[in-house]
Tab-separated table of C-alpha atoms in Angstrom:
chain	number	residue	atom	x	y	z
A	1023	UNK	CA	26.923	-56.506	-50.445
A	1024	UNK	CA	25.508	-54.523	-47.536
A	1025	UNK	CA	28.327	-55.576	-44.803
A	1026	UNK	CA	31.155	-54.242	-47.142
A	1027	UNK	CA	29.730	-51.651	-47.316
A	1028	UNK	CA	28.825	-51.064	-43.368
A	1029	UNK	CA	32.648	-51.863	-43.438
A	1030	UNK	CA	33.801	-49.134	-45.369
A	1031	UNK	CA	31.599	-46.822	-42.643
A	1032	UNK	CA	34.144	-48.286	-39.933
A	1033	UNK	CA	35.500	-45.784	-38.546
A	1034	UNK	CA	40.453	-45.977	-38.146
A	1035	UNK	CA	39.458	-45.728	-34.372
A	1036	UNK	CA	35.997	-47.741	-33.748
A	1037	UNK	CA	36.521	-45.733	-29.901
A	1038	UNK	CA	38.244	-42.561	-29.837
A	1039	UNK	CA	37.035	-41.769	-26.399
A	1040	UNK	CA	38.326	-45.231	-25.114
A	1041	UNK	CA	35.646	-47.339	-23.471
A	1042	UNK	CA	36.076	-46.442	-20.170
A	1043	UNK	CA	33.731	-44.859	-18.586
A	1044	UNK	CA	31.674	-46.084	-21.323
A	1045	UNK	CA	31.431	-49.679	-19.127
A	1046	UNK	CA	31.817	-47.917	-15.803
A	1047	UNK	CA	28.300	-46.147	-17.161
A	1048	UNK	CA	26.666	-48.472	-17.861
A	1049	UNK	CA	27.366	-50.877	-15.848
A	1050	UNK	CA	26.074	-48.148	-12.928
A	1051	UNK	CA	22.922	-48.026	-15.137
A	1052	UNK	CA	22.122	-51.766	-14.678
A	1053	UNK	CA	23.153	-51.665	-11.042
A	1054	UNK	CA	20.054	-49.207	-10.977
A	1055	UNK	CA	17.958	-51.426	-12.462
A	1056	UNK	CA	18.864	-54.059	-10.325
A	1057	UNK	CA	18.794	-51.999	-6.876
A	1058	UNK	CA	14.823	-51.854	-7.846
A	1059	UNK	CA	14.172	-55.378	-9.044
A	1060	UNK	CA	16.157	-57.258	-6.184
A	1061	UNK	CA	14.383	-54.618	-3.731
A	1062	UNK	CA	10.233	-55.019	-4.935
A	1063	UNK	CA	11.045	-57.702	-8.129
A	1064	UNK	CA	10.220	-54.653	-10.622
A	1065	UNK	CA	11.591	-54.467	-14.027
A	1066	UNK	CA	11.465	-51.054	-14.058
A	1067	UNK	CA	11.979	-48.892	-17.820
A	1068	UNK	CA	11.809	-45.218	-18.851
A	1069	UNK	CA	9.136	-45.173	-20.861
A	1070	UNK	CA	5.919	-46.257	-19.548
A	1071	UNK	CA	6.010	-42.762	-17.450
A	1072	UNK	CA	5.098	-40.941	-20.275
A	1073	UNK	CA	1.938	-42.859	-20.222
A	1074	UNK	CA	1.636	-43.160	-16.618
A	1075	UNK	CA	2.762	-39.963	-15.649
A	1076	UNK	CA	-0.636	-38.713	-18.546
A	1077	UNK	CA	-3.003	-40.148	-16.025
A	1078	UNK	CA	-2.941	-37.335	-14.130
A	1079	UNK	CA	-4.322	-35.623	-16.314
A	1080	UNK	CA	-6.388	-37.268	-18.775
A	1081	UNK	CA	-9.256	-39.552	-18.131
A	1082	UNK	CA	-8.253	-42.008	-21.601
A	1083	UNK	CA	-8.356	-45.698	-20.727
A	1084	UNK	CA	-5.263	-46.589	-22.290
A	1085	UNK	CA	-3.193	-43.997	-19.662
A	1086	UNK	CA	-5.053	-44.731	-16.469
A	1087	UNK	CA	-4.902	-48.864	-16.500
A	1088	UNK	CA	-0.787	-47.658	-15.476
A	1089	UNK	CA	-2.669	-45.668	-12.950
A	1090	UNK	CA	-1.290	-48.227	-9.956
A	1091	UNK	CA	2.143	-47.845	-10.893
A	1092	UNK	CA	2.191	-44.071	-11.694
A	1093	UNK	CA	3.593	-42.558	-8.445
A	1094	UNK	CA	6.452	-44.277	-8.167
A	1095	UNK	CA	7.214	-43.670	-11.750
A	1096	UNK	CA	7.347	-40.821	-11.414
A	1097	UNK	CA	9.641	-40.619	-7.549
A	1098	UNK	CA	11.706	-43.621	-10.956
A	1099	UNK	CA	12.390	-40.291	-13.665
A	1100	UNK	CA	13.042	-37.910	-10.770
A	1101	UNK	CA	15.874	-40.381	-9.466
A	1102	UNK	CA	17.354	-40.733	-12.368
A	1103	UNK	CA	16.878	-36.605	-13.016
A	1104	UNK	CA	18.621	-36.121	-9.573
A	1105	UNK	CA	21.249	-38.479	-10.362
A	1106	UNK	CA	22.927	-36.792	-13.857
A	1107	UNK	CA	22.627	-33.634	-11.611
A	1108	UNK	CA	24.969	-35.157	-9.322
A	1109	UNK	CA	26.990	-36.129	-11.600
A	1110	UNK	CA	26.826	-32.688	-13.244
A	1111	UNK	CA	27.683	-31.726	-9.649
A	1112	UNK	CA	30.415	-34.131	-9.148
A	1113	UNK	CA	32.572	-35.372	-12.701
A	1114	UNK	CA	30.773	-32.767	-15.050
A	1115	UNK	CA	31.890	-29.964	-12.891
A	1116	UNK	CA	35.685	-30.836	-11.935
A	1117	UNK	CA	35.087	-31.354	-8.113
A	1118	UNK	CA	35.413	-35.039	-9.307
A	1119	UNK	CA	38.023	-36.841	-11.616
A	1120	UNK	CA	38.962	-40.159	-12.109
A	1121	UNK	CA	41.265	-41.975	-14.683
A	1122	UNK	CA	37.658	-43.700	-15.297
A	1123	UNK	CA	35.918	-40.552	-16.487
A	1124	UNK	CA	35.900	-38.449	-19.582
A	1125	UNK	CA	35.095	-35.543	-20.149
A	1126	UNK	CA	32.839	-34.372	-22.710
A	1127	UNK	CA	34.371	-33.920	-26.099
A	1128	UNK	CA	30.844	-33.050	-27.644
A	1129	UNK	CA	28.128	-29.519	-27.018
A	1130	UNK	CA	28.882	-27.423	-24.880
A	1131	UNK	CA	29.896	-27.042	-21.312
A	1132	UNK	CA	28.650	-23.585	-19.580
A	1133	UNK	CA	29.727	-22.469	-15.996
A	1134	UNK	CA	27.148	-21.124	-14.116
A	1135	UNK	CA	27.906	-20.034	-10.654
A	1136	UNK	CA	30.242	-22.945	-10.437
A	1137	UNK	CA	28.067	-25.533	-11.708
A	1138	UNK	CA	29.368	-27.305	-14.983
A	1139	UNK	CA	26.201	-27.440	-16.965
A	1140	UNK	CA	26.747	-29.820	-20.090
A	1141	UNK	CA	23.653	-27.658	-23.261
A	1142	UNK	CA	23.273	-30.142	-26.677
A	1143	UNK	CA	23.628	-28.928	-29.945
A	1144	UNK	CA	21.579	-31.222	-31.607
A	1145	UNK	CA	18.669	-28.418	-33.389
A	1146	UNK	CA	15.537	-27.780	-31.365
A	1147	UNK	CA	13.448	-29.568	-34.098
A	1148	UNK	CA	15.310	-32.680	-34.479
A	1149	UNK	CA	14.598	-33.398	-30.866
A	1150	UNK	CA	11.271	-32.599	-30.794
A	1151	UNK	CA	10.116	-34.553	-33.809
A	1152	UNK	CA	12.347	-36.953	-32.144
A	1153	UNK	CA	10.837	-36.759	-29.054
A	1154	UNK	CA	7.340	-37.064	-30.383
A	1155	UNK	CA	8.189	-40.007	-32.344
A	1156	UNK	CA	9.737	-41.466	-29.625
A	1157	UNK	CA	7.112	-40.695	-27.230
A	1158	UNK	CA	4.439	-43.489	-29.996
A	1159	UNK	CA	6.589	-46.019	-30.464
A	1160	UNK	CA	8.275	-47.082	-27.266
A	1161	UNK	CA	4.598	-46.893	-25.931
A	1162	UNK	CA	3.714	-48.914	-29.008
A	1163	UNK	CA	6.332	-51.226	-28.706
A	1164	UNK	CA	6.303	-51.874	-25.416
A	1165	UNK	CA	9.517	-50.557	-24.659
A	1166	UNK	CA	12.694	-48.537	-25.418
A	1167	UNK	CA	15.916	-48.960	-24.676
A	1168	UNK	CA	15.995	-49.398	-20.570
A	1169	UNK	CA	12.783	-51.391	-20.661
A	1170	UNK	CA	13.693	-53.733	-24.056
A	1171	UNK	CA	16.808	-53.098	-24.352
A	1172	UNK	CA	18.338	-53.782	-20.398
A	1173	UNK	CA	15.730	-55.377	-18.514
A	1174	UNK	CA	13.817	-57.222	-21.983
A	1175	UNK	CA	17.912	-58.245	-22.555
A	1176	UNK	CA	18.200	-59.287	-19.606
A	1177	UNK	CA	15.011	-60.906	-19.225
A	1178	UNK	CA	16.497	-63.059	-22.515
A	1179	UNK	CA	13.577	-61.563	-24.227
A	1180	UNK	CA	12.741	-62.335	-27.507
A	1181	UNK	CA	10.408	-59.354	-27.955
A	1182	UNK	CA	12.982	-57.413	-26.293
A	1183	UNK	CA	15.110	-58.778	-28.581
A	1184	UNK	CA	13.210	-58.225	-31.749
A	1185	UNK	CA	12.441	-54.897	-29.954
A	1186	UNK	CA	16.110	-54.110	-29.930
A	1187	UNK	CA	17.044	-55.635	-33.113
A	1188	UNK	CA	14.315	-53.346	-35.523
A	1189	UNK	CA	14.818	-49.868	-33.201
A	1190	UNK	CA	18.497	-50.178	-33.589
A	1191	UNK	CA	19.263	-51.095	-37.137
A	1192	UNK	CA	15.859	-48.074	-38.155
A	1193	UNK	CA	18.158	-45.247	-35.771
A	1194	UNK	CA	21.228	-46.315	-37.661
A	1195	UNK	CA	19.444	-46.349	-41.358
A	1196	UNK	CA	17.688	-42.292	-40.304
A	1197	UNK	CA	21.209	-41.394	-38.701
A	1198	UNK	CA	23.062	-42.237	-41.820
A	1199	UNK	CA	20.288	-40.848	-43.978
A	1200	UNK	CA	20.004	-37.107	-41.634
A	1201	UNK	CA	24.201	-37.474	-42.352
A	1202	UNK	CA	24.215	-37.973	-45.905
A	1203	UNK	CA	21.287	-35.117	-46.375
A	1204	UNK	CA	23.889	-32.625	-44.473
A	1205	UNK	CA	21.766	-31.857	-41.498
A	1206	UNK	CA	24.588	-31.278	-38.221
A	1207	UNK	CA	24.577	-31.323	-35.614
B	1352	UNK	CA	-1.622	-54.120	-6.353
B	1353	UNK	CA	0.105	-50.627	-5.959
B	1354	UNK	CA	-1.279	-49.996	-2.236
B	1355	UNK	CA	0.701	-53.022	-1.796
B	1356	UNK	CA	3.652	-52.269	-3.435
B	1357	UNK	CA	3.737	-48.622	-1.789
B	1358	UNK	CA	2.614	-49.761	1.687
B	1359	UNK	CA	6.057	-50.197	2.659
B	1360	UNK	CA	7.816	-46.863	4.089
B	1361	UNK	CA	11.112	-47.877	2.171
B	1362	UNK	CA	9.647	-48.674	-1.324
B	1363	UNK	CA	9.391	-44.986	-3.042
B	1364	UNK	CA	13.404	-44.196	-1.143
B	1365	UNK	CA	14.726	-47.547	-2.779
B	1366	UNK	CA	13.121	-46.752	-6.624
B	1367	UNK	CA	14.429	-42.843	-6.422
B	1368	UNK	CA	17.824	-44.519	-5.244
B	1369	UNK	CA	18.073	-46.663	-8.217
B	1370	UNK	CA	16.734	-43.910	-10.825
B	1371	UNK	CA	19.655	-41.870	-8.819
B	1372	UNK	CA	22.326	-44.361	-9.895
B	1373	UNK	CA	20.924	-45.305	-13.458
B	1374	UNK	CA	21.093	-41.331	-14.003
B	1375	UNK	CA	24.764	-40.901	-13.056
B	1376	UNK	CA	25.255	-43.796	-15.065
B	1377	UNK	CA	23.127	-42.259	-17.967
B	1378	UNK	CA	25.630	-38.641	-17.574
B	1379	UNK	CA	28.936	-41.165	-16.705
B	1380	UNK	CA	28.772	-43.146	-19.542
B	1381	UNK	CA	27.512	-39.629	-21.174
B	1382	UNK	CA	25.026	-41.418	-23.580
B	1383	UNK	CA	22.753	-38.175	-22.125
B	1384	UNK	CA	24.155	-36.237	-24.660
B	1385	UNK	CA	22.239	-36.977	-28.035
B	1386	UNK	CA	25.968	-35.852	-29.815
B	1387	UNK	CA	27.080	-38.908	-28.431
B	1388	UNK	CA	24.230	-41.511	-29.151
B	1389	UNK	CA	24.038	-39.651	-33.079
B	1390	UNK	CA	28.087	-40.499	-33.518
B	1391	UNK	CA	27.298	-44.495	-32.432
B	1392	UNK	CA	24.309	-44.244	-34.964
B	1393	UNK	CA	26.215	-42.613	-37.489
B	1394	UNK	CA	29.246	-45.461	-36.712
B	1395	UNK	CA	32.061	-42.982	-35.243
B	1396	UNK	CA	32.364	-44.435	-31.922
B	1397	UNK	CA	31.395	-47.508	-30.458
B	1398	UNK	CA	31.849	-47.201	-26.852
B	1399	UNK	CA	28.093	-47.073	-26.783
B	1400	UNK	CA	27.598	-50.777	-26.972
B	1401	UNK	CA	29.610	-51.042	-24.054
B	1402	UNK	CA	26.845	-48.981	-21.955
B	1403	UNK	CA	23.806	-50.971	-23.354
B	1404	UNK	CA	24.726	-54.326	-23.386
B	1405	UNK	CA	27.092	-53.359	-20.137
B	1406	UNK	CA	23.787	-52.502	-18.555
B	1407	UNK	CA	22.155	-55.572	-19.532
B	1408	UNK	CA	25.091	-57.777	-18.501
B	1409	UNK	CA	24.510	-56.803	-15.316
B	1410	UNK	CA	20.429	-56.611	-15.049
B	1411	UNK	CA	20.789	-60.199	-16.588
B	1412	UNK	CA	22.781	-61.382	-13.261
B	1413	UNK	CA	19.532	-60.157	-11.687
B	1414	UNK	CA	17.587	-61.259	-12.984
B	1415	UNK	CA	18.390	-64.406	-13.402
B	1416	UNK	CA	19.989	-64.876	-9.844
B	1417	UNK	CA	17.692	-63.276	-8.135
B	1418	UNK	CA	14.934	-66.265	-8.059
B	1419	UNK	CA	17.684	-68.896	-7.078
B	1420	UNK	CA	19.160	-66.378	-4.343
B	1421	UNK	CA	16.612	-65.255	-2.511
B	1422	UNK	CA	12.741	-65.645	-2.236
B	1423	UNK	CA	10.650	-62.750	-3.144
B	1424	UNK	CA	11.047	-59.058	-3.517
B	1425	UNK	CA	12.072	-58.263	0.482
B	1426	UNK	CA	9.360	-54.801	0.025
B	1427	UNK	CA	6.943	-55.919	-2.034
B	1428	UNK	CA	6.619	-59.910	-1.536
B	1429	UNK	CA	6.289	-60.051	-5.086
B	1430	UNK	CA	8.219	-63.000	-6.739
B	1431	UNK	CA	11.348	-62.235	-9.259
B	1432	UNK	CA	9.839	-62.735	-13.190
B	1433	UNK	CA	12.010	-61.916	-15.954
B	1434	UNK	CA	10.892	-58.557	-18.245
B	1435	UNK	CA	8.459	-61.165	-20.856
B	1436	UNK	CA	6.383	-59.115	-23.740
B	1437	UNK	CA	4.081	-60.926	-26.019
B	1438	UNK	CA	6.263	-60.526	-29.727
B	1439	UNK	CA	3.500	-59.093	-32.229
B	1440	UNK	CA	3.414	-56.657	-34.716
B	1441	UNK	CA	3.600	-53.901	-31.845
B	1442	UNK	CA	7.122	-54.784	-30.910
B	1443	UNK	CA	8.082	-54.470	-34.168
B	1444	UNK	CA	6.100	-51.320	-35.979
B	1445	UNK	CA	6.776	-49.571	-32.772
B	1446	UNK	CA	10.400	-50.437	-32.730
B	1447	UNK	CA	9.920	-49.081	-36.016
B	1448	UNK	CA	8.442	-45.546	-35.151
B	1449	UNK	CA	10.745	-45.702	-31.535
B	1450	UNK	CA	13.987	-46.143	-34.644
B	1451	UNK	CA	12.930	-43.244	-36.412
B	1452	UNK	CA	12.997	-41.195	-33.742
B	1453	UNK	CA	15.947	-42.471	-31.800
B	1454	UNK	CA	17.782	-41.799	-35.185
B	1455	UNK	CA	16.875	-38.311	-36.301
B	1456	UNK	CA	16.870	-37.125	-32.790
B	1457	UNK	CA	19.984	-39.285	-30.254
B	1458	UNK	CA	17.681	-39.227	-27.198
B	1459	UNK	CA	15.621	-41.903	-25.287
B	1460	UNK	CA	12.873	-41.568	-22.981
B	1461	UNK	CA	15.963	-42.981	-19.928
B	1462	UNK	CA	18.654	-40.873	-21.510
B	1463	UNK	CA	15.997	-37.866	-22.095
B	1464	UNK	CA	15.284	-37.341	-18.310
B	1465	UNK	CA	19.179	-37.973	-17.551
B	1466	UNK	CA	19.702	-34.786	-19.793
B	1467	UNK	CA	18.437	-32.375	-18.320
B	1468	UNK	CA	19.426	-33.728	-15.185
B	1469	UNK	CA	23.266	-32.355	-16.555
B	1470	UNK	CA	21.520	-28.828	-17.504
B	1471	UNK	CA	20.667	-29.750	-20.968
B	1472	UNK	CA	17.169	-27.385	-21.244
B	1473	UNK	CA	17.303	-27.885	-24.350
B	1474	UNK	CA	15.904	-31.644	-23.986
B	1475	UNK	CA	12.542	-29.852	-23.056
B	1476	UNK	CA	11.744	-30.062	-26.469
B	1477	UNK	CA	12.385	-33.956	-26.625
B	1478	UNK	CA	10.815	-34.786	-23.793
B	1479	UNK	CA	7.710	-32.451	-25.006
B	1480	UNK	CA	7.402	-33.975	-28.098
B	1481	UNK	CA	8.017	-37.182	-25.731
B	1482	UNK	CA	4.920	-36.467	-24.279
B	1483	UNK	CA	2.657	-35.653	-27.413
B	1484	UNK	CA	4.232	-38.638	-28.838
B	1485	UNK	CA	2.345	-40.800	-25.698
B	1486	UNK	CA	-1.125	-39.073	-25.388
B	1487	UNK	CA	-1.243	-39.136	-29.710
B	1488	UNK	CA	-1.174	-43.276	-29.637
B	1489	UNK	CA	-3.080	-43.401	-25.451
B	1490	UNK	CA	-5.680	-40.582	-27.625
B	1491	UNK	CA	-6.231	-43.665	-30.293
B	1492	UNK	CA	-5.868	-46.297	-28.816
B	1493	UNK	CA	-8.022	-45.885	-25.826
B	1494	UNK	CA	-10.988	-45.538	-28.514
B	1495	UNK	CA	-11.959	-48.993	-28.792
B	1496	UNK	CA	-11.836	-49.891	-25.355
B	1497	UNK	CA	-13.966	-46.770	-23.829
B	1498	UNK	CA	-17.031	-48.248	-22.930
B	1499	UNK	CA	-15.445	-51.075	-21.353
B	1500	UNK	CA	-13.049	-48.775	-19.259
B	1501	UNK	CA	-15.543	-48.543	-16.163
B	1502	UNK	CA	-16.226	-52.511	-15.962
B	1503	UNK	CA	-12.563	-53.182	-16.761
B	1504	UNK	CA	-10.445	-50.974	-14.599
B	1505	UNK	CA	-7.241	-52.930	-14.146
B	1506	UNK	CA	-4.881	-53.278	-17.102
């Protein structure tokens, strides 16, 4: 029953934007984790940064336990922002192009002095409320899409399989519900 | 522990370069765009499966290969270990709360940082929310530990 309903949801073309840039981008996401892992032995996730960074401004015991790793987590997060900015400078701005790259089909592309920036059309309240729940959930649940989804699944960790299955199924349900309620984008 | 990690002069640079590749990949795959993630969750574009599984396969090769090929991590001397967390109800409860937020917004922590890098200043709403959420859970989970803090600071 659930399966037939799910099949009814399937689009005629499951990959309307192709798969190349998804596969290349995903491999690079994994490569970023691998570079850090091979050099340092650390399987880095992106969400601990939220708590470890709070240790700079809060004395609460929960945040202080991340004191030891807070500096490099800030560097990791800045690296992520910088890497995405390099993408914006090159492929997003059209300075570099490749048959493997797909131009954005969503949101809004804006030209700012030769640099093309991309801005979401998803409403601020969705980003804000979603962010709060993500901030709570990822820390209670011991990881996010990178910690559980990339490092944890890559480690064949049962906790991470359960974590990913849980947030993926719940997110699908919520996204479908929000869409059914007519909220867009 | 941190002092040892950060003692090597190349420790911070390699973390930055790793983040750089990671963030570039999120930009290139369009996972830094909440709409693309929502399209995936709404079954309109399954391309995101290639991002998630592609990344997990690449990291898995290193996580399972490194201990066999290399001895210890050169910059820290740490052994190569798998990322294994204990499976308890928190994984399901937290995963469920995370899932509601992810499905509502189409953002997740790493992709949100990357989204800022591609110029999406609206994502600051999401990042602000994440810090507030992380603070709320940390505040309430600190309470029972507060008295023991001075004795056991390390995790």
